[in-house]
Short mmCIF file of C-alpha atoms and ligand atoms in Angstrom, two decimals:
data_model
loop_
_atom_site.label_atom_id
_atom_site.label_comp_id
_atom_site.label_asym_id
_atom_site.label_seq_id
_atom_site.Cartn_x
_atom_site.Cartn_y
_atom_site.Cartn_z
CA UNK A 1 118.88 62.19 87.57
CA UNK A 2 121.18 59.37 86.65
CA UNK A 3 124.76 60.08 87.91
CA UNK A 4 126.07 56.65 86.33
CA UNK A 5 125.98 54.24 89.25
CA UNK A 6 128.55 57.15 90.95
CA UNK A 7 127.58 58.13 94.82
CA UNK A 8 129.20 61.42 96.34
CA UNK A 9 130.86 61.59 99.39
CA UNK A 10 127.84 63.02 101.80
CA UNK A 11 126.27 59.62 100.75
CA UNK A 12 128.60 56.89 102.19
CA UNK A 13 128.10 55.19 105.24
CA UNK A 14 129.35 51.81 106.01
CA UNK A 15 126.58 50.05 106.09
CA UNK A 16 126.96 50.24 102.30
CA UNK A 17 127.99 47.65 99.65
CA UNK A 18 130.93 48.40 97.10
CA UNK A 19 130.64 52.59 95.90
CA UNK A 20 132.01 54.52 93.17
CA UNK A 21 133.37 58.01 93.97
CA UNK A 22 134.27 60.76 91.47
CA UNK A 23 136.61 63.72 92.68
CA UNK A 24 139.67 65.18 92.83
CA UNK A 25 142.96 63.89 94.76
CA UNK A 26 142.96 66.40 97.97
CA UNK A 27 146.10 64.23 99.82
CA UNK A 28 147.97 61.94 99.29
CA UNK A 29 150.06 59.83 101.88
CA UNK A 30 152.17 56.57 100.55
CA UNK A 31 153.37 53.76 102.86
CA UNK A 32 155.06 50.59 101.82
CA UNK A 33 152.79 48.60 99.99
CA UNK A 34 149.73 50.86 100.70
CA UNK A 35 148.86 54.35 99.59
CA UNK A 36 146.21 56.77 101.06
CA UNK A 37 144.49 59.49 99.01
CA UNK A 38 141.82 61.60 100.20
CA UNK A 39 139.13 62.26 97.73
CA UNK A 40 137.30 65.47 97.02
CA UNK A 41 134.30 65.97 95.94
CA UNK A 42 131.83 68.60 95.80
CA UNK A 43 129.95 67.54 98.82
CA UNK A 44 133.16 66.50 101.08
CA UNK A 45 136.36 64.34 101.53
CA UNK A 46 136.76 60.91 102.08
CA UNK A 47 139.98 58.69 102.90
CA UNK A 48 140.94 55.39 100.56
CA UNK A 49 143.13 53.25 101.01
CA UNK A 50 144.26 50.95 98.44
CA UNK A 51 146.87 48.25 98.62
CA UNK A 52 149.26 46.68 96.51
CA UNK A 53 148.00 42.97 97.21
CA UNK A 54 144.55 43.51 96.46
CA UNK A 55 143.95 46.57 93.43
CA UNK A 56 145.26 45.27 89.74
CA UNK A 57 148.24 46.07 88.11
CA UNK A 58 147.07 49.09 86.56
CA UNK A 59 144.79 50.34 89.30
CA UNK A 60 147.85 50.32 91.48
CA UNK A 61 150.24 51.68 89.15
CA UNK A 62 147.72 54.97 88.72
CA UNK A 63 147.24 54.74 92.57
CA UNK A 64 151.25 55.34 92.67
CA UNK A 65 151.18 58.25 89.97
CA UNK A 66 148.96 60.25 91.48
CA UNK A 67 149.15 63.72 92.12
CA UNK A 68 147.18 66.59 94.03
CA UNK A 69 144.50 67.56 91.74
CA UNK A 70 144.21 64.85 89.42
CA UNK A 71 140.95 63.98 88.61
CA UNK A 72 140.11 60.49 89.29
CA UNK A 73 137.27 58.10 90.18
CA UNK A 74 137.49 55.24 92.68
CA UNK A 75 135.45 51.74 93.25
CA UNK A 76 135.54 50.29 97.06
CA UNK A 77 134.03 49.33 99.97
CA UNK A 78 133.41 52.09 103.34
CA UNK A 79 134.50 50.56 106.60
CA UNK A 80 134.13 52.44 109.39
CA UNK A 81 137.12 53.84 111.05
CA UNK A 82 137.49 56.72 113.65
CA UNK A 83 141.02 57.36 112.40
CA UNK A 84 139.35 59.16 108.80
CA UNK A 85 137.13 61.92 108.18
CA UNK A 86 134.13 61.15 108.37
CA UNK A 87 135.07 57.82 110.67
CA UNK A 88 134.52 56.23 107.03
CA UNK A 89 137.77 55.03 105.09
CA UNK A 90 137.09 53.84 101.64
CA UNK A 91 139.01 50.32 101.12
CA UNK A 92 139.45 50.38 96.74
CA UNK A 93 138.80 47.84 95.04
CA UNK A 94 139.39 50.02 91.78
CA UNK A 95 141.38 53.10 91.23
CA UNK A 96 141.70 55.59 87.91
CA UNK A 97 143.28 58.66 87.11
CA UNK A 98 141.00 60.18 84.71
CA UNK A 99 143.08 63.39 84.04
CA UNK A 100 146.11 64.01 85.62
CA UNK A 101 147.16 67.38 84.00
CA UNK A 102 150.09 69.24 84.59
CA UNK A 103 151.41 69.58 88.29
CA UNK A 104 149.11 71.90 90.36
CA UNK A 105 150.37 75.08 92.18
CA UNK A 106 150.13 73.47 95.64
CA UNK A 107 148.68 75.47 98.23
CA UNK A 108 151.46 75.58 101.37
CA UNK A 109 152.39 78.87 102.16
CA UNK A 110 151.34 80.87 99.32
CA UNK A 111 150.59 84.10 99.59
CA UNK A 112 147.02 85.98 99.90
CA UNK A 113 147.99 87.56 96.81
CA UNK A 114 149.29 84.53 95.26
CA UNK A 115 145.66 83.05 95.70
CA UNK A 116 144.12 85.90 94.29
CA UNK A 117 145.93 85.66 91.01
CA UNK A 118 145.11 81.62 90.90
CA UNK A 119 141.54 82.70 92.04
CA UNK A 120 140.37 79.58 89.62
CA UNK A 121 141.97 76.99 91.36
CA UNK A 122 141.68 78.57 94.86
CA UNK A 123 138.08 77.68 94.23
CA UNK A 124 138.44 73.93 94.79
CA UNK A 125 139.85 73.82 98.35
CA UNK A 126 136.71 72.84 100.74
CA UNK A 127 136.85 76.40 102.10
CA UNK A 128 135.80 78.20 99.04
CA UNK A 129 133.25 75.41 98.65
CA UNK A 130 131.74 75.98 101.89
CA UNK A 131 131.43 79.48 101.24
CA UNK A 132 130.15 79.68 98.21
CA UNK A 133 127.64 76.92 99.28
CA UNK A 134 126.26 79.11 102.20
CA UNK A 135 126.16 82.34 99.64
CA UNK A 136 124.22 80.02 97.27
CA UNK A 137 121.93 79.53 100.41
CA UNK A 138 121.75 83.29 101.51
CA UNK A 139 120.29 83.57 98.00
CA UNK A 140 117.93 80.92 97.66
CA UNK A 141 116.43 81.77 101.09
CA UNK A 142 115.86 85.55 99.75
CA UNK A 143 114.20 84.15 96.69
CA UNK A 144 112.05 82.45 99.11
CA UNK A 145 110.46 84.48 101.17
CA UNK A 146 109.87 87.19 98.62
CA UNK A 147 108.15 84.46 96.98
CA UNK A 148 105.94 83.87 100.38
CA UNK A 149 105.28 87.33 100.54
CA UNK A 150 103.90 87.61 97.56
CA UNK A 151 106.62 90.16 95.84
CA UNK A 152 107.07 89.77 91.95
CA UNK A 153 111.07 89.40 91.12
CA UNK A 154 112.71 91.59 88.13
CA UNK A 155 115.33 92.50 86.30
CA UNK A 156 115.83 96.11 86.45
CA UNK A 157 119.09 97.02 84.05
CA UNK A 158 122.58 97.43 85.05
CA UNK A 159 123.38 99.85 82.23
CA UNK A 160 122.04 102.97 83.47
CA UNK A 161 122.13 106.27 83.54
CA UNK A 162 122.10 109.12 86.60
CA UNK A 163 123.66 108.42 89.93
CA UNK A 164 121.42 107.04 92.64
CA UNK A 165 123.97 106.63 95.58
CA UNK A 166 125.97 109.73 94.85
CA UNK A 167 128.30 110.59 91.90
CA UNK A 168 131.70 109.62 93.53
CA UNK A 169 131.30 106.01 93.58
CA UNK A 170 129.97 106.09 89.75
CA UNK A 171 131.73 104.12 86.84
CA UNK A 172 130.87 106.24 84.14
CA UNK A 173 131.68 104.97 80.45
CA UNK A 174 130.69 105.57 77.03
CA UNK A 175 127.05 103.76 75.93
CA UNK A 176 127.32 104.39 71.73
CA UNK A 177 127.41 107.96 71.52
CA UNK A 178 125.40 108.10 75.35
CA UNK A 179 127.17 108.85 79.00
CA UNK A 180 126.41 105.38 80.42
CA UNK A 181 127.15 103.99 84.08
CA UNK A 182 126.99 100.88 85.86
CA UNK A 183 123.95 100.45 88.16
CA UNK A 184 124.76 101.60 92.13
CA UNK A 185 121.41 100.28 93.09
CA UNK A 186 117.89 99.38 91.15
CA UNK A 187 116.28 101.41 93.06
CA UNK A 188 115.14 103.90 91.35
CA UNK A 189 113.93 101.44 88.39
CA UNK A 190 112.01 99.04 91.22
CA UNK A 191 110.36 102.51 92.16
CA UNK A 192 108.95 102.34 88.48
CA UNK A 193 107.72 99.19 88.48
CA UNK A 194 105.89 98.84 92.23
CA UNK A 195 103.13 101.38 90.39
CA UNK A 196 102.30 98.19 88.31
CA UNK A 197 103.08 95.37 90.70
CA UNK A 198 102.48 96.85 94.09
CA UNK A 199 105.84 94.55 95.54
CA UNK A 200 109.02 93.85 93.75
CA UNK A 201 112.69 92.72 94.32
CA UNK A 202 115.65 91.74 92.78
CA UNK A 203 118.40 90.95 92.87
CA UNK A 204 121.04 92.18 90.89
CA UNK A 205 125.02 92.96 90.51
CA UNK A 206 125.32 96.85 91.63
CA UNK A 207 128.87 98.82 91.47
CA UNK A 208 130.96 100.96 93.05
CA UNK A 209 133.82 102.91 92.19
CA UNK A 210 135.31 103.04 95.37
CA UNK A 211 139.06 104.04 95.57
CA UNK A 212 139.51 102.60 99.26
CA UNK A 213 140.22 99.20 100.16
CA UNK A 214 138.61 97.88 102.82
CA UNK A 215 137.52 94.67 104.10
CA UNK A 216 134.47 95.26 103.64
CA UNK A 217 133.95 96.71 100.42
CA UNK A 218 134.33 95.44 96.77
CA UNK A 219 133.53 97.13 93.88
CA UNK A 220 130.85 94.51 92.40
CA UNK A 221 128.44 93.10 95.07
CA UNK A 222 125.25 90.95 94.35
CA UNK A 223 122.26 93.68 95.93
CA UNK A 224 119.00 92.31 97.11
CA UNK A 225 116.42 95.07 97.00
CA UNK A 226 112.87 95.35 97.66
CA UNK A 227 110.56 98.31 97.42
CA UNK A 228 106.67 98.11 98.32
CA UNK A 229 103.72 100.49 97.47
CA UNK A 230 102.21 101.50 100.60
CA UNK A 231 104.62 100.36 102.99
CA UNK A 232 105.76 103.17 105.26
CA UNK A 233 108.80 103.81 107.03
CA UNK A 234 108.75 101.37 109.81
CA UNK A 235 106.55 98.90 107.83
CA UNK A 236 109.31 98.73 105.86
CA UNK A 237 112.13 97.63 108.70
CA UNK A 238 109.42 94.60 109.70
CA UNK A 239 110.08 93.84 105.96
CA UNK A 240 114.00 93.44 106.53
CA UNK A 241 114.11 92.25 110.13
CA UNK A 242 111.84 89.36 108.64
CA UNK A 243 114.15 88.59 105.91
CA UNK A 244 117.06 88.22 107.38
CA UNK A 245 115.89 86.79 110.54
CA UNK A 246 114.72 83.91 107.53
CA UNK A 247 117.50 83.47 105.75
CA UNK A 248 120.01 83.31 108.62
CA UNK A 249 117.66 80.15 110.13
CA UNK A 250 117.69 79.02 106.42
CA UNK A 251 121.19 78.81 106.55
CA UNK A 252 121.75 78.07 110.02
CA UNK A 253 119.20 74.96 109.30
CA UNK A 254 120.70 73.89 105.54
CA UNK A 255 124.75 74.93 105.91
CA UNK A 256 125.81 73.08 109.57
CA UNK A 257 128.44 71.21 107.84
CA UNK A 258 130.06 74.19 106.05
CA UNK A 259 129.61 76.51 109.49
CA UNK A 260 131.17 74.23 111.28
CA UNK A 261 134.20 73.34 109.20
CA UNK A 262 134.66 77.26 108.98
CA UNK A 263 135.08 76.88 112.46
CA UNK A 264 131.86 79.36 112.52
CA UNK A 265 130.93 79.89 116.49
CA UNK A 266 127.03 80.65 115.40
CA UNK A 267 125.71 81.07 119.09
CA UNK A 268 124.92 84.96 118.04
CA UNK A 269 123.54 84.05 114.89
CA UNK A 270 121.22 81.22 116.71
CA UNK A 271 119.92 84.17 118.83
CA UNK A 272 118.64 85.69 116.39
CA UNK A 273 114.52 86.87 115.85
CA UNK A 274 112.61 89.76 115.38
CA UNK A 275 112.12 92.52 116.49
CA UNK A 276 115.45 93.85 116.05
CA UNK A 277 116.53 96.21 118.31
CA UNK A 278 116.32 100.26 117.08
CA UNK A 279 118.01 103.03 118.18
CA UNK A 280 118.28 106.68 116.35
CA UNK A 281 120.81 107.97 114.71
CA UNK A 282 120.90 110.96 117.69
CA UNK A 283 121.00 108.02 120.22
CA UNK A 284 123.82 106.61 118.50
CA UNK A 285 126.22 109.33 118.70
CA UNK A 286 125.00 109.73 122.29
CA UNK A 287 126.64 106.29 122.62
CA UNK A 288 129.61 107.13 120.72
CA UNK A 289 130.37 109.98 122.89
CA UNK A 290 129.14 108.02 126.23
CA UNK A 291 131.77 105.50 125.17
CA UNK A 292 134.95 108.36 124.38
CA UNK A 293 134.63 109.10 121.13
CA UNK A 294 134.21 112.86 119.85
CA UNK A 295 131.89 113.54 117.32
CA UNK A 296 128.93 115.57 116.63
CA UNK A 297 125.21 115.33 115.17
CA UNK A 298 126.73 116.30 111.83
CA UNK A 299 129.18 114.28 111.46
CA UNK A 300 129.07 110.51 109.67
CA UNK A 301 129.46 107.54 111.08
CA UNK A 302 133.22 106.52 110.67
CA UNK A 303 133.93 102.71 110.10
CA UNK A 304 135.63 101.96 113.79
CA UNK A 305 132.37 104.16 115.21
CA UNK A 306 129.94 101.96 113.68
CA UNK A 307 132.16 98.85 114.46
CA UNK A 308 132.25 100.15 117.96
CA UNK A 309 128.42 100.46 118.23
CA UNK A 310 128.04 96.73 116.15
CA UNK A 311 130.41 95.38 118.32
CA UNK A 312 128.48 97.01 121.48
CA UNK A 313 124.96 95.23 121.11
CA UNK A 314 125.14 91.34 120.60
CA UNK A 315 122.35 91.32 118.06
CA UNK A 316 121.38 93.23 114.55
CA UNK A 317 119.68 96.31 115.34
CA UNK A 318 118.96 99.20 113.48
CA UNK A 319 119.92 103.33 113.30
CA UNK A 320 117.46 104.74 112.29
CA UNK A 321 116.07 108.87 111.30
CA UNK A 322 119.48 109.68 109.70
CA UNK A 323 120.90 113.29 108.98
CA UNK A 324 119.26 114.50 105.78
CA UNK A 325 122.91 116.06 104.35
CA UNK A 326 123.96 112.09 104.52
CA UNK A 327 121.49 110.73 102.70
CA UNK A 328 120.48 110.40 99.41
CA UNK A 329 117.93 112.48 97.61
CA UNK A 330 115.16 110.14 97.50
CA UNK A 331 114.99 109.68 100.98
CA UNK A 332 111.61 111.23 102.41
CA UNK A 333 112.05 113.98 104.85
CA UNK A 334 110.95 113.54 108.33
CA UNK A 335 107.57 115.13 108.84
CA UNK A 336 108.11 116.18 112.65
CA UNK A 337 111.65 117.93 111.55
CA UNK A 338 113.21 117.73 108.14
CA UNK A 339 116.88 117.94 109.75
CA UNK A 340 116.56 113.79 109.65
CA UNK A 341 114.90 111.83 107.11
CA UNK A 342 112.96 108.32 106.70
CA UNK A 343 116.08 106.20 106.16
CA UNK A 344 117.50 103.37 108.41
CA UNK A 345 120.48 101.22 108.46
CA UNK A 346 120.64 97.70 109.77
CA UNK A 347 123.83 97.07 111.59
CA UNK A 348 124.93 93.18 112.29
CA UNK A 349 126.44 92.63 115.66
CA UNK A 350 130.48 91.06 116.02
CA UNK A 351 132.25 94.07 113.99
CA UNK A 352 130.42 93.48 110.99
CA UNK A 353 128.18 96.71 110.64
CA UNK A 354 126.04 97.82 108.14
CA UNK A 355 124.11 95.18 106.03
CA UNK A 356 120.90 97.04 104.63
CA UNK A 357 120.15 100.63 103.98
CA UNK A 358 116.67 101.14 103.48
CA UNK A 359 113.61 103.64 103.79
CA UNK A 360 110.60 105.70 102.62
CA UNK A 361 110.95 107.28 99.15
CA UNK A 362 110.23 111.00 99.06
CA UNK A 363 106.77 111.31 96.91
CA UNK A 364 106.73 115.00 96.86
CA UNK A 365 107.54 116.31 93.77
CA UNK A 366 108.77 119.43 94.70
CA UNK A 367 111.23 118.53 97.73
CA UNK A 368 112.82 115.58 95.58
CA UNK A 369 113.72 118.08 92.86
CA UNK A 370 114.97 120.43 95.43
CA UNK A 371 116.88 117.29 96.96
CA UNK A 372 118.34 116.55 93.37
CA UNK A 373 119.64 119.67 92.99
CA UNK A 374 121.20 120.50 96.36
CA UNK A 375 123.13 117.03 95.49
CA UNK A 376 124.57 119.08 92.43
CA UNK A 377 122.59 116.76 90.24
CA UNK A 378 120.60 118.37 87.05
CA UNK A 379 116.47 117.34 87.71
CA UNK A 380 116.48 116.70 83.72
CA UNK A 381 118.32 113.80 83.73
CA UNK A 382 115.93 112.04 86.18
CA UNK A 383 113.02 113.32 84.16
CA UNK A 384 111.57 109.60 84.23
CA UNK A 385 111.85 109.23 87.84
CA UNK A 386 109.92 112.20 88.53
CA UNK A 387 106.95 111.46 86.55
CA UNK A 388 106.42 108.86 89.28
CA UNK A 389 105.46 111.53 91.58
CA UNK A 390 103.47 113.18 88.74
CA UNK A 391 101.06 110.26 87.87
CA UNK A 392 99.23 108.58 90.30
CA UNK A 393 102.03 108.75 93.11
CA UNK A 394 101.77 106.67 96.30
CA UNK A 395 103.87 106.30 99.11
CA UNK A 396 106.29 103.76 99.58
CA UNK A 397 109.54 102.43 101.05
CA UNK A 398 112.27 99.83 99.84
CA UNK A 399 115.55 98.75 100.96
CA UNK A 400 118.60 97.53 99.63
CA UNK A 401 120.63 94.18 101.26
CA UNK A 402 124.05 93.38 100.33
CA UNK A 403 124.34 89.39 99.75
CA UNK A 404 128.26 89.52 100.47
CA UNK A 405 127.79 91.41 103.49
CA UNK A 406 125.06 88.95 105.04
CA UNK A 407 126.86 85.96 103.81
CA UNK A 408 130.72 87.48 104.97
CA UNK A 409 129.12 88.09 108.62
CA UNK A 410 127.09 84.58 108.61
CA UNK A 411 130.34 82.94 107.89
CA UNK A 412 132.19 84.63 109.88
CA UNK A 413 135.08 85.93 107.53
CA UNK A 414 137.80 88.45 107.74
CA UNK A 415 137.33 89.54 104.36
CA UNK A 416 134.52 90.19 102.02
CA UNK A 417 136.40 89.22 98.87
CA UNK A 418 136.33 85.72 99.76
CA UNK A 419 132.81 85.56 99.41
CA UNK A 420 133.31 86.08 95.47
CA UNK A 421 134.47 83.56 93.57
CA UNK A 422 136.09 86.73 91.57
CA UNK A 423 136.40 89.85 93.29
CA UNK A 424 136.55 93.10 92.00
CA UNK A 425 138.34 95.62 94.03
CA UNK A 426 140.32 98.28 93.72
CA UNK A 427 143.37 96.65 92.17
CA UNK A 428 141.89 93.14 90.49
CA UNK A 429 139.58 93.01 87.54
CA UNK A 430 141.99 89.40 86.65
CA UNK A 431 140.94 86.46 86.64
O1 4AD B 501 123.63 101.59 101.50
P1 4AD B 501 123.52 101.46 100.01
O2 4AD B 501 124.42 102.28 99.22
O3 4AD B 501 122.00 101.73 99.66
C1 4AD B 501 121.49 101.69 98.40
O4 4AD B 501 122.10 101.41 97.39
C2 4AD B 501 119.99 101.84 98.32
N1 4AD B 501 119.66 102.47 97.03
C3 4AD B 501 119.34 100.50 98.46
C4 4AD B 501 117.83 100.53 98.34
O5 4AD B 501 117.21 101.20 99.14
N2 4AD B 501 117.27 99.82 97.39
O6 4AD B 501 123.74 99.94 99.63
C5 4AD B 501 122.89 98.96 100.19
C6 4AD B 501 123.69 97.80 100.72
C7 4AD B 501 124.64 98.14 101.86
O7 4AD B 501 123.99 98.20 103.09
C8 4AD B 501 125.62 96.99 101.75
O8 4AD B 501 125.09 95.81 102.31
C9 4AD B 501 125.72 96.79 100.25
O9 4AD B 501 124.53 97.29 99.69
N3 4AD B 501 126.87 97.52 99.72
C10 4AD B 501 128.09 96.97 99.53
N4 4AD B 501 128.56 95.74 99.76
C11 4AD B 501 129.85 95.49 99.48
N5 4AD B 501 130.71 96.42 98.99
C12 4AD B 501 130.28 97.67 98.75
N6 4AD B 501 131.14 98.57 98.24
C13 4AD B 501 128.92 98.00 99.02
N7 4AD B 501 128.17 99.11 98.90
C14 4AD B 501 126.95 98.80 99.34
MG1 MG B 502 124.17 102.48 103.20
#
């Protein structure tokens, strides 16, 4: 692709002739008779130095005028120099301003908030870059090895109808003269279509109305689900353990740069292969209570309980065989006792917690509808989804992968919402 005889910064090194550099001014330090700006682009930062003695007139003049955020492009020759980034200091040759726009809302010692309502301009400092970059990676990498093993990608609908995750967390509105509601999960729609292609994913926005705010919940995430015909239970946690075990080398391979400058210690994350570890969810509470904590069999897992037990092991693992009376109603019942059924969580180590939630689909006709109802829902209004287990039926399993989660624990962030360039939580649907 022709980029106009323009290099970006990841491409200089001083063994090169005269570049041209596009970007925006990230600093800007003026001395007598010299001035110092520090480019941005989207691949990095570089110093330049022009002076007064050697740019022209009007090169110099725009040099002087300059402003954070101004969009301008530069001519010069690297030199290398371990006082810069990089050890590489641009010496111009040429300097323009090619907008310089109103005065920008400088960053110092603004609030969080204060970012959050500027969330479009917060998205040019380096560390939204480098985020964003490694969530673009988490992605790609899931893209990839679905397409290795052989699963067919959709695009199940977001406007939907029937909760799948519980009715709580449901944003309900009005489709034409139809009760509508934004998807929780695909789900139930992949469980359609693995009867035609066998193994499916996709990945897709999913919602929940959830009142709290935490940080780790927002109220639009990016879900990456899979389901497979014939895959059983623990079948199905090989499926996950691979997955992320891939993309977390993917990233740790492809991101360095943008680990490192988010000052990402990724010793755990280098660890990191398959098997995971797997405990159940009776073992877990064993642990709980080893470690202080009272609770019983029946209860959930509370957030500082599961951060206790994530916190405990220095590697993903999962809890699997939960409580049936947690779970959703698709979740198959455990054979051997139907107190616990077929579902599993996969917890990331360092605090982080719960990543995937995944399982075997119940493929008995008559349990799911007595599921359905004991969850208050009406068995009409998932008339579709039982015909699965009417026609040709088959066990399977599937699992559901939040790509903020992975990519806020890869990083290494306090908070979830800065892996969305525009988070929705509880109080922010603007910008
Ligand atoms: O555990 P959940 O609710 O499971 C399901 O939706 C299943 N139907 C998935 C499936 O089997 N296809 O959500 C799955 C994952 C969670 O483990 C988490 O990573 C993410 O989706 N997730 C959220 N991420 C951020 N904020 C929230 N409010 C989230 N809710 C779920
Ligand atoms: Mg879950």
């Amino acid at each position: 692709m022709t980029n106009l005889g323009f290099t970006h910064v990841k491409d200089v090194s001083p063994n090169l002739e005269e570049v041209q550099l596009r970007g925006w001014v990230y600093r800007i330090r003026k001395m007598k008779g010299k001035i110092f700006v520090v480019l941005r682009d989207s691949t990095g930062i570089m110093q330049c130095v022009g002076s007064v003695d050697k740019l022209s007139e009007e090169a110099w003049l725009d040099l002087n005028n300059s402003a954070i955020e101004n969009t301008i492009s530069v001519k010069g020759i690297p030199k290398e120099d371990n006082r810069a980034v990089n050890n590489i200091e641009l010496h111009l040759d040429d300097y323009n301003i090619l907008h310089r726009g109103e005065i920008f809302p400088t960053a110092k010692d603004q609030s969080k908030e204060f970012w959050l309502d500027y969330r479009h301009l917060w998205l040019r400092t380096t560390r939204a870059t480098h985020i964003m970059k490694v969530k673009a990676s988490v992605l790609r990498a899931s893209r990839e090895w679905f397409f290795e093993n052989d699963f067919h990608e959709t695009t199940p609908p977001i406007i939907s109808t029937g909760a799948v995750e519980g009715g709580s967390t449901l944003f309900n509105f009005k489709y034409f003269e139809h009760d509508a509601c934004l998807s929780q999960s695909a789900q139930l729609y992949l469980e359609a279509l693995i009867f035609g292609l066998e193994k499916v994913y996709a990945i897709t926005p999913s919602f929940r109305a959830e009142k709290m705010r935490t940080r780790r919940h927002i109220n639009e995430f990016w879900h990456i689900e899979g389901e497979e015909a014939f895959v059983d239970f623990y079948e199905n946690m090989k499926i996950q353990e691979e997955l992320v075990s891939y993309i977390i080398h993917h990233v740790l391979d492809n991101n360095k740069y943008e680990l490192k400058e988010l000052k990402r210690d990724t010793s755990i994350l280098e660890e990191i292969k398959t098997p995971f570890k797997k405990i159940t969810y009776e073992e877990a509470i064993n642990l709980l209570i080893e470690d202080g904590f009272t609770l019983t069999i029946n209860d959930d897992l509370k957030t500082e309980e599961e951060r206790h037990l994530s916190n405990k092991f220095g590697e993903p693992f999962f809890i699997e065989l939960s409580p049936s009376h947690h779970k959703p109603f698709y979740t198959k019942e455990y054979e051997k006792d139907p107190k616990w059924v077929l579902s599993a969580d996969l917890v990331a180590p360092e605090g982080y917690g719960e990543m995937i939630t995944g399982g075997q689909r119940e493929d008995i006709l008559d349990v799911l509808v007595k599921r359905i109802k004991a969850e208050g829902f009406e068995p009409e209004n998932y008339g579709w989804y039982l015909d699965l287990r009417r026609y040709g039926s088959a066990p399977h399993s599937g699992f559901g992968l939040g790509a903020e989660r992975l990519t806020w624990w890869i990083c290494g962030l306090e908070d979830i919402q800065d892996t969305c360039a525009f988070p929705r939580t509880r109080n922010r649907v603007y910008p």
